[in-house]
JSON list of C-alpha atoms in Angstrom, two decimals:
[
{"chain": "A", "resi": 1, "resn": "MET", "atom": "CA", "xyz": [7.39, -19.35, 3.25]},
{"chain": "A", "resi": 2, "resn": "SER", "atom": "CA", "xyz": [5.77, -16.73, 1.01]},
{"chain": "A", "resi": 3, "resn": "GLU", "atom": "CA", "xyz": [6.29, -13.03, 1.42]},
{"chain": "A", "resi": 4, "resn": "PHE", "atom": "CA", "xyz": [3.27, -10.87, 0.75]},
{"chain": "A", "resi": 5, "resn": "LEU", "atom": "CA", "xyz": [2.91, -7.17, 0.05]},
{"chain": "A", "resi": 6, "resn": "PHE", "atom": "CA", "xyz": [-0.36, -5.18, 0.57]},
{"chain": "A", "resi": 7, "resn": "VAL", "atom": "CA", "xyz": [-0.73, -2.04, -1.66]},
{"chain": "A", "resi": 8, "resn": "TYR", "atom": "CA", "xyz": [-3.45, 0.57, -1.31]},
{"chain": "A", "resi": 9, "resn": "GLY", "atom": "CA", "xyz": [-2.45, 3.39, -3.55]},
{"chain": "A", "resi": 10, "resn": "THR", "atom": "CA", "xyz": [-0.51, 3.99, -6.85]},
{"chain": "A", "resi": 11, "resn": "LEU", "atom": "CA", "xyz": [0.55, 0.33, -6.82]},
{"chain": "A", "resi": 12, "resn": "LYS", "atom": "CA", "xyz": [-2.91, -1.13, -7.00]},
{"chain": "A", "resi": 13, "resn": "ARG", "atom": "CA", "xyz": [-3.71, -3.43, -9.93]},
{"chain": "A", "resi": 14, "resn": "ARG", "atom": "CA", "xyz": [-5.82, -1.06, -11.97]},
{"chain": "A", "resi": 15, "resn": "SER", "atom": "CA", "xyz": [-3.94, 2.19, -11.27]},
{"chain": "A", "resi": 16, "resn": "ARG", "atom": "CA", "xyz": [-2.01, 2.16, -14.58]},
{"chain": "A", "resi": 17, "resn": "HIS", "atom": "CA", "xyz": [1.02, 3.60, -12.75]},
{"chain": "A", "resi": 18, "resn": "PRO", "atom": "CA", "xyz": [4.34, 2.40, -14.26]},
{"chain": "A", "resi": 19, "resn": "MET", "atom": "CA", "xyz": [5.37, 0.94, -10.84]},
{"chain": "A", "resi": 20, "resn": "ALA", "atom": "CA", "xyz": [2.12, -0.84, -10.51]},
{"chain": "A", "resi": 21, "resn": "ARG", "atom": "CA", "xyz": [2.71, -2.49, -13.89]},
{"chain": "A", "resi": 22, "resn": "ARG", "atom": "CA", "xyz": [6.26, -3.28, -12.76]},
{"chain": "A", "resi": 23, "resn": "LEU", "atom": "CA", "xyz": [4.90, -5.03, -9.63]},
{"chain": "A", "resi": 24, "resn": "GLU", "atom": "CA", "xyz": [2.39, -7.06, -11.64]},
{"chain": "A", "resi": 25, "resn": "GLU", "atom": "CA", "xyz": [5.24, -8.28, -13.87]},
{"chain": "A", "resi": 26, "resn": "ARG", "atom": "CA", "xyz": [7.33, -9.44, -10.97]},
{"chain": "A", "resi": 27, "resn": "ALA", "atom": "CA", "xyz": [4.73, -10.79, -8.40]},
{"chain": "A", "resi": 28, "resn": "ARG", "atom": "CA", "xyz": [1.58, -12.70, -8.52]},
{"chain": "A", "resi": 29, "resn": "PHE", "atom": "CA", "xyz": [-1.73, -11.05, -7.40]},
{"chain": "A", "resi": 30, "resn": "GLU", "atom": "CA", "xyz": [-3.13, -13.05, -4.47]},
{"chain": "A", "resi": 31, "resn": "ALA", "atom": "CA", "xyz": [-6.38, -11.32, -3.48]},
{"chain": "A", "resi": 32, "resn": "ALA", "atom": "CA", "xyz": [-8.03, -8.08, -2.81]},
{"chain": "A", "resi": 33, "resn": "GLY", "atom": "CA", "xyz": [-8.35, -7.20, 0.93]},
{"chain": "A", "resi": 34, "resn": "THR", "atom": "CA", "xyz": [-8.39, -4.64, 3.72]},
{"chain": "A", "resi": 35, "resn": "VAL", "atom": "CA", "xyz": [-6.27, -3.59, 6.64]},
{"chain": "A", "resi": 36, "resn": "ALA", "atom": "CA", "xyz": [-7.27, -1.71, 9.82]},
{"chain": "A", "resi": 37, "resn": "GLY", "atom": "CA", "xyz": [-6.40, 1.91, 9.28]},
{"chain": "A", "resi": 38, "resn": "ARG", "atom": "CA", "xyz": [-7.26, 5.36, 7.87]},
{"chain": "A", "resi": 39, "resn": "LEU", "atom": "CA", "xyz": [-6.26, 6.57, 4.43]},
{"chain": "A", "resi": 40, "resn": "TYR", "atom": "CA", "xyz": [-5.36, 10.17, 3.65]},
{"chain": "A", "resi": 41, "resn": "ASN", "atom": "CA", "xyz": [-5.12, 11.88, 0.22]},
{"chain": "A", "resi": 42, "resn": "LEU", "atom": "CA", "xyz": [-1.60, 13.44, 0.12]},
{"chain": "A", "resi": 43, "resn": "GLY", "atom": "CA", "xyz": [-2.02, 14.75, -3.40]},
{"chain": "A", "resi": 44, "resn": "HIS", "atom": "CA", "xyz": [-0.70, 12.27, -5.99]},
{"chain": "A", "resi": 45, "resn": "PHE", "atom": "CA", "xyz": [-0.51, 9.36, -3.55]},
{"chain": "A", "resi": 46, "resn": "PRO", "atom": "CA", "xyz": [-2.19, 8.32, -0.25]},
{"chain": "A", "resi": 47, "resn": "GLY", "atom": "CA", "xyz": [-0.85, 7.67, 3.17]},
{"chain": "A", "resi": 48, "resn": "LEU", "atom": "CA", "xyz": [-2.07, 4.96, 5.67]},
{"chain": "A", "resi": 49, "resn": "LYS", "atom": "CA", "xyz": [-2.32, 5.81, 9.32]},
{"chain": "A", "resi": 50, "resn": "GLU", "atom": "CA", "xyz": [-3.34, 3.85, 12.35]},
{"chain": "A", "resi": 51, "resn": "PRO", "atom": "CA", "xyz": [-7.18, 3.28, 12.81]},
{"chain": "A", "resi": 52, "resn": "ARG", "atom": "CA", "xyz": [-9.08, 5.41, 15.24]},
{"chain": "A", "resi": 53, "resn": "THR", "atom": "CA", "xyz": [-12.20, 3.11, 15.40]},
{"chain": "A", "resi": 54, "resn": "GLN", "atom": "CA", "xyz": [-12.79, -0.60, 14.90]},
{"chain": "A", "resi": 55, "resn": "GLY", "atom": "CA", "xyz": [-14.57, 0.17, 11.61]},
{"chain": "A", "resi": 56, "resn": "ASP", "atom": "CA", "xyz": [-11.59, 2.05, 9.95]},
{"chain": "A", "resi": 57, "resn": "ARG", "atom": "CA", "xyz": [-10.60, -0.04, 6.95]},
{"chain": "A", "resi": 58, "resn": "VAL", "atom": "CA", "xyz": [-8.36, 0.57, 3.91]},
{"chain": "A", "resi": 59, "resn": "TRP", "atom": "CA", "xyz": [-8.92, -1.38, 0.64]},
{"chain": "A", "resi": 60, "resn": "GLY", "atom": "CA", "xyz": [-6.12, -2.63, -1.45]},
{"chain": "A", "resi": 61, "resn": "ASP", "atom": "CA", "xyz": [-4.45, -5.66, -3.32]},
{"chain": "A", "resi": 62, "resn": "VAL", "atom": "CA", "xyz": [-2.19, -8.38, -1.95]},
{"chain": "A", "resi": 63, "resn": "TYR", "atom": "CA", "xyz": [0.75, -9.69, -3.96]},
{"chain": "A", "resi": 64, "resn": "ASP", "atom": "CA", "xyz": [2.73, -12.89, -3.49]},
{"chain": "A", "resi": 65, "resn": "LEU", "atom": "CA", "xyz": [6.31, -11.81, -3.96]},
{"chain": "A", "resi": 66, "resn": "GLY", "atom": "CA", "xyz": [7.61, -15.28, -4.67]},
{"chain": "A", "resi": 67, "resn": "ASP", "atom": "CA", "xyz": [11.39, -16.04, -4.98]},
{"chain": "A", "resi": 68, "resn": "ASP", "atom": "CA", "xyz": [12.22, -12.48, -5.86]},
{"chain": "A", "resi": 69, "resn": "ALA", "atom": "CA", "xyz": [10.81, -11.09, -2.58]},
{"chain": "A", "resi": 70, "resn": "ALA", "atom": "CA", "xyz": [14.06, -9.49, -1.34]},
{"chain": "A", "resi": 71, "resn": "THR", "atom": "CA", "xyz": [14.72, -7.59, -4.55]},
{"chain": "A", "resi": 72, "resn": "ILE", "atom": "CA", "xyz": [11.04, -6.56, -5.00]},
{"chain": "A", "resi": 73, "resn": "LEU", "atom": "CA", "xyz": [10.82, -5.22, -1.47]},
{"chain": "A", "resi": 74, "resn": "ARG", "atom": "CA", "xyz": [14.16, -3.37, -1.89]},
{"chain": "A", "resi": 75, "resn": "ASP", "atom": "CA", "xyz": [12.76, -1.73, -5.11]},
{"chain": "A", "resi": 76, "resn": "MET", "atom": "CA", "xyz": [9.47, -0.91, -3.27]},
{"chain": "A", "resi": 77, "resn": "ASP", "atom": "CA", "xyz": [11.40, 0.56, -0.40]},
{"chain": "A", "resi": 78, "resn": "ALA", "atom": "CA", "xyz": [13.28, 2.79, -2.85]},
{"chain": "A", "resi": 79, "resn": "TYR", "atom": "CA", "xyz": [9.91, 3.83, -4.51]},
{"chain": "A", "resi": 80, "resn": "GLU", "atom": "CA", "xyz": [8.24, 4.58, -1.08]},
{"chain": "A", "resi": 81, "resn": "ASP", "atom": "CA", "xyz": [11.36, 6.44, 0.05]},
{"chain": "A", "resi": 82, "resn": "ALA", "atom": "CA", "xyz": [11.41, 3.95, 3.13]},
{"chain": "A", "resi": 83, "resn": "GLU", "atom": "CA", "xyz": [15.18, 3.34, 3.00]},
{"chain": "A", "resi": 84, "resn": "SER", "atom": "CA", "xyz": [16.17, 7.06, 3.43]},
{"chain": "A", "resi": 85, "resn": "PRO", "atom": "CA", "xyz": [17.76, 8.28, 6.62]},
{"chain": "A", "resi": 86, "resn": "PRO", "atom": "CA", "xyz": [15.19, 9.38, 9.17]},
{"chain": "A", "resi": 87, "resn": "PRO", "atom": "CA", "xyz": [12.83, 10.99, 9.02]},
{"chain": "A", "resi": 88, "resn": "THR", "atom": "CA", "xyz": [11.38, 8.83, 6.19]},
{"chain": "A", "resi": 89, "resn": "PRO", "atom": "CA", "xyz": [7.92, 9.30, 4.89]},
{"chain": "A", "resi": 90, "resn": "TYR", "atom": "CA", "xyz": [6.95, 5.62, 5.12]},
{"chain": "A", "resi": 91, "resn": "GLU", "atom": "CA", "xyz": [7.85, 2.59, 7.25]},
{"chain": "A", "resi": 92, "resn": "ARG", "atom": "CA", "xyz": [7.29, -0.92, 6.07]},
{"chain": "A", "resi": 93, "resn": "LYS", "atom": "CA", "xyz": [6.00, -3.38, 8.58]},
{"chain": "A", "resi": 94, "resn": "ARG", "atom": "CA", "xyz": [4.13, -6.60, 8.81]},
{"chain": "A", "resi": 95, "resn": "THR", "atom": "CA", "xyz": [0.34, -6.12, 9.19]},
{"chain": "A", "resi": 96, "resn": "LEU", "atom": "CA", "xyz": [-2.64, -8.52, 9.28]},
{"chain": "A", "resi": 97, "resn": "VAL", "atom": "CA", "xyz": [-4.69, -8.31, 6.02]},
{"chain": "A", "resi": 98, "resn": "THR", "atom": "CA", "xyz": [-8.23, -9.58, 5.87]},
{"chain": "A", "resi": 99, "resn": "LEU", "atom": "CA", "xyz": [-8.76, -11.01, 2.35]},
{"chain": "A", "resi": 100, "resn": "ASP", "atom": "CA", "xyz": [-11.98, -10.67, 0.45]},
{"chain": "A", "resi": 101, "resn": "ASN", "atom": "CA", "xyz": [-12.27, -14.44, 0.24]},
{"chain": "A", "resi": 102, "resn": "GLY", "atom": "CA", "xyz": [-12.64, -14.54, 4.00]},
{"chain": "A", "resi": 103, "resn": "GLY", "atom": "CA", "xyz": [-8.99, -15.58, 4.85]},
{"chain": "A", "resi": 104, "resn": "ALA", "atom": "CA", "xyz": [-6.25, -13.54, 6.48]},
{"chain": "A", "resi": 105, "resn": "LEU", "atom": "CA", "xyz": [-2.57, -13.33, 6.16]},
{"chain": "A", "resi": 106, "resn": "SER", "atom": "CA", "xyz": [0.42, -11.27, 7.31]},
{"chain": "A", "resi": 107, "resn": "ALA", "atom": "CA", "xyz": [1.83, -8.90, 4.66]},
{"chain": "A", "resi": 108, "resn": "TRP", "atom": "CA", "xyz": [4.27, -6.09, 4.34]},
{"chain": "A", "resi": 109, "resn": "VAL", "atom": "CA", "xyz": [2.52, -2.71, 4.42]},
{"chain": "A", "resi": 110, "resn": "TYR", "atom": "CA", "xyz": [3.96, 0.86, 4.02]},
{"chain": "A", "resi": 111, "resn": "TRP", "atom": "CA", "xyz": [2.64, 3.06, 6.85]},
{"chain": "A", "resi": 112, "resn": "TYR", "atom": "CA", "xyz": [2.77, 6.89, 6.46]},
{"chain": "A", "resi": 113, "resn": "LEU", "atom": "CA", "xyz": [4.83, 8.56, 9.19]},
{"chain": "A", "resi": 114, "resn": "GLY", "atom": "CA", "xyz": [4.04, 12.25, 8.41]},
{"chain": "A", "resi": 115, "resn": "ASP", "atom": "CA", "xyz": [1.45, 14.54, 9.59]},
{"chain": "A", "resi": 116, "resn": "VAL", "atom": "CA", "xyz": [-2.13, 14.69, 8.00]},
{"chain": "A", "resi": 117, "resn": "ARG", "atom": "CA", "xyz": [-5.08, 16.86, 8.27]},
{"chain": "A", "resi": 118, "resn": "GLU", "atom": "CA", "xyz": [-8.69, 15.61, 8.82]},
{"chain": "A", "resi": 119, "resn": "ASP", "atom": "CA", "xyz": [-9.77, 17.26, 5.63]},
{"chain": "A", "resi": 120, "resn": "GLN", "atom": "CA", "xyz": [-7.39, 14.87, 3.79]},
{"chain": "A", "resi": 121, "resn": "LEU", "atom": "CA", "xyz": [-9.21, 11.71, 5.08]},
{"chain": "A", "resi": 122, "resn": "ILE", "atom": "CA", "xyz": [-10.50, 9.39, 2.34]},
{"chain": "A", "resi": 123, "resn": "GLU", "atom": "CA", "xyz": [-13.68, 8.17, 4.09]},
{"chain": "A", "resi": 124, "resn": "SER", "atom": "CA", "xyz": [-14.22, 5.27, 1.65]},
{"chain": "A", "resi": 125, "resn": "GLY", "atom": "CA", "xyz": [-10.73, 3.83, 2.52]},
{"chain": "A", "resi": 126, "resn": "SER", "atom": "CA", "xyz": [-10.06, 3.38, -1.21]},
{"chain": "A", "resi": 127, "resn": "PHE", "atom": "CA", "xyz": [-7.67, 5.53, -3.27]},
{"chain": "A", "resi": 128, "resn": "GLU", "atom": "CA", "xyz": [-7.94, 5.59, -6.99]},
{"chain": "A", "resi": 129, "resn": "TRP", "atom": "CA", "xyz": [-5.12, 6.87, -9.17]},
{"chain": "A", "resi": 130, "resn": "ASN", "atom": "CA", "xyz": [-4.74, 7.17, -12.83]},
{"chain": "A", "resi": 131, "resn": "CYS", "atom": "CA", "xyz": [-1.98, 8.37, -15.16]},
{"chain": "A", "resi": 132, "resn": "GLU", "atom": "CA", "xyz": [-3.83, 11.73, -15.77]},
{"chain": "A", "resi": 133, "resn": "GLN", "atom": "CA", "xyz": [-3.12, 12.57, -12.10]},
{"chain": "A", "resi": 134, "resn": "ALA", "atom": "CA", "xyz": [0.63, 12.34, -12.53]},
{"chain": "A", "resi": 135, "resn": "PRO", "atom": "CA", "xyz": [2.71, 15.52, -12.02]},
{"chain": "A", "resi": 136, "resn": "GLY", "atom": "CA", "xyz": [3.47, 17.37, -15.32]}
]
């Protein structure tokens, strides 16, 4: 059975972030898709929180992790700081992803556990990152 990962921030295909390139080298892009949720701009990266309304959607990319799934997920946990002792900023959990091609699948998704302010909400549900935004 395939393991899938849904990414919505610095790991998206066209972000040019070094970790996004590394993910592209190790996993196969499956499709673009959405998850139910709200996206918040936390500065150099976004945070995904639970939806408040039925229309709350976050856009991202789905990767098939293939035979190297356990290693890739371990590396992604380290990148997202999801393996630290509590309180961790992110939690990885399986989530239903609606694919752009009309299908759906269950994928691992990193959910933000920290506090957010409403003025940080990304109403479009899509976070765009480029290397010029990286800290000094």
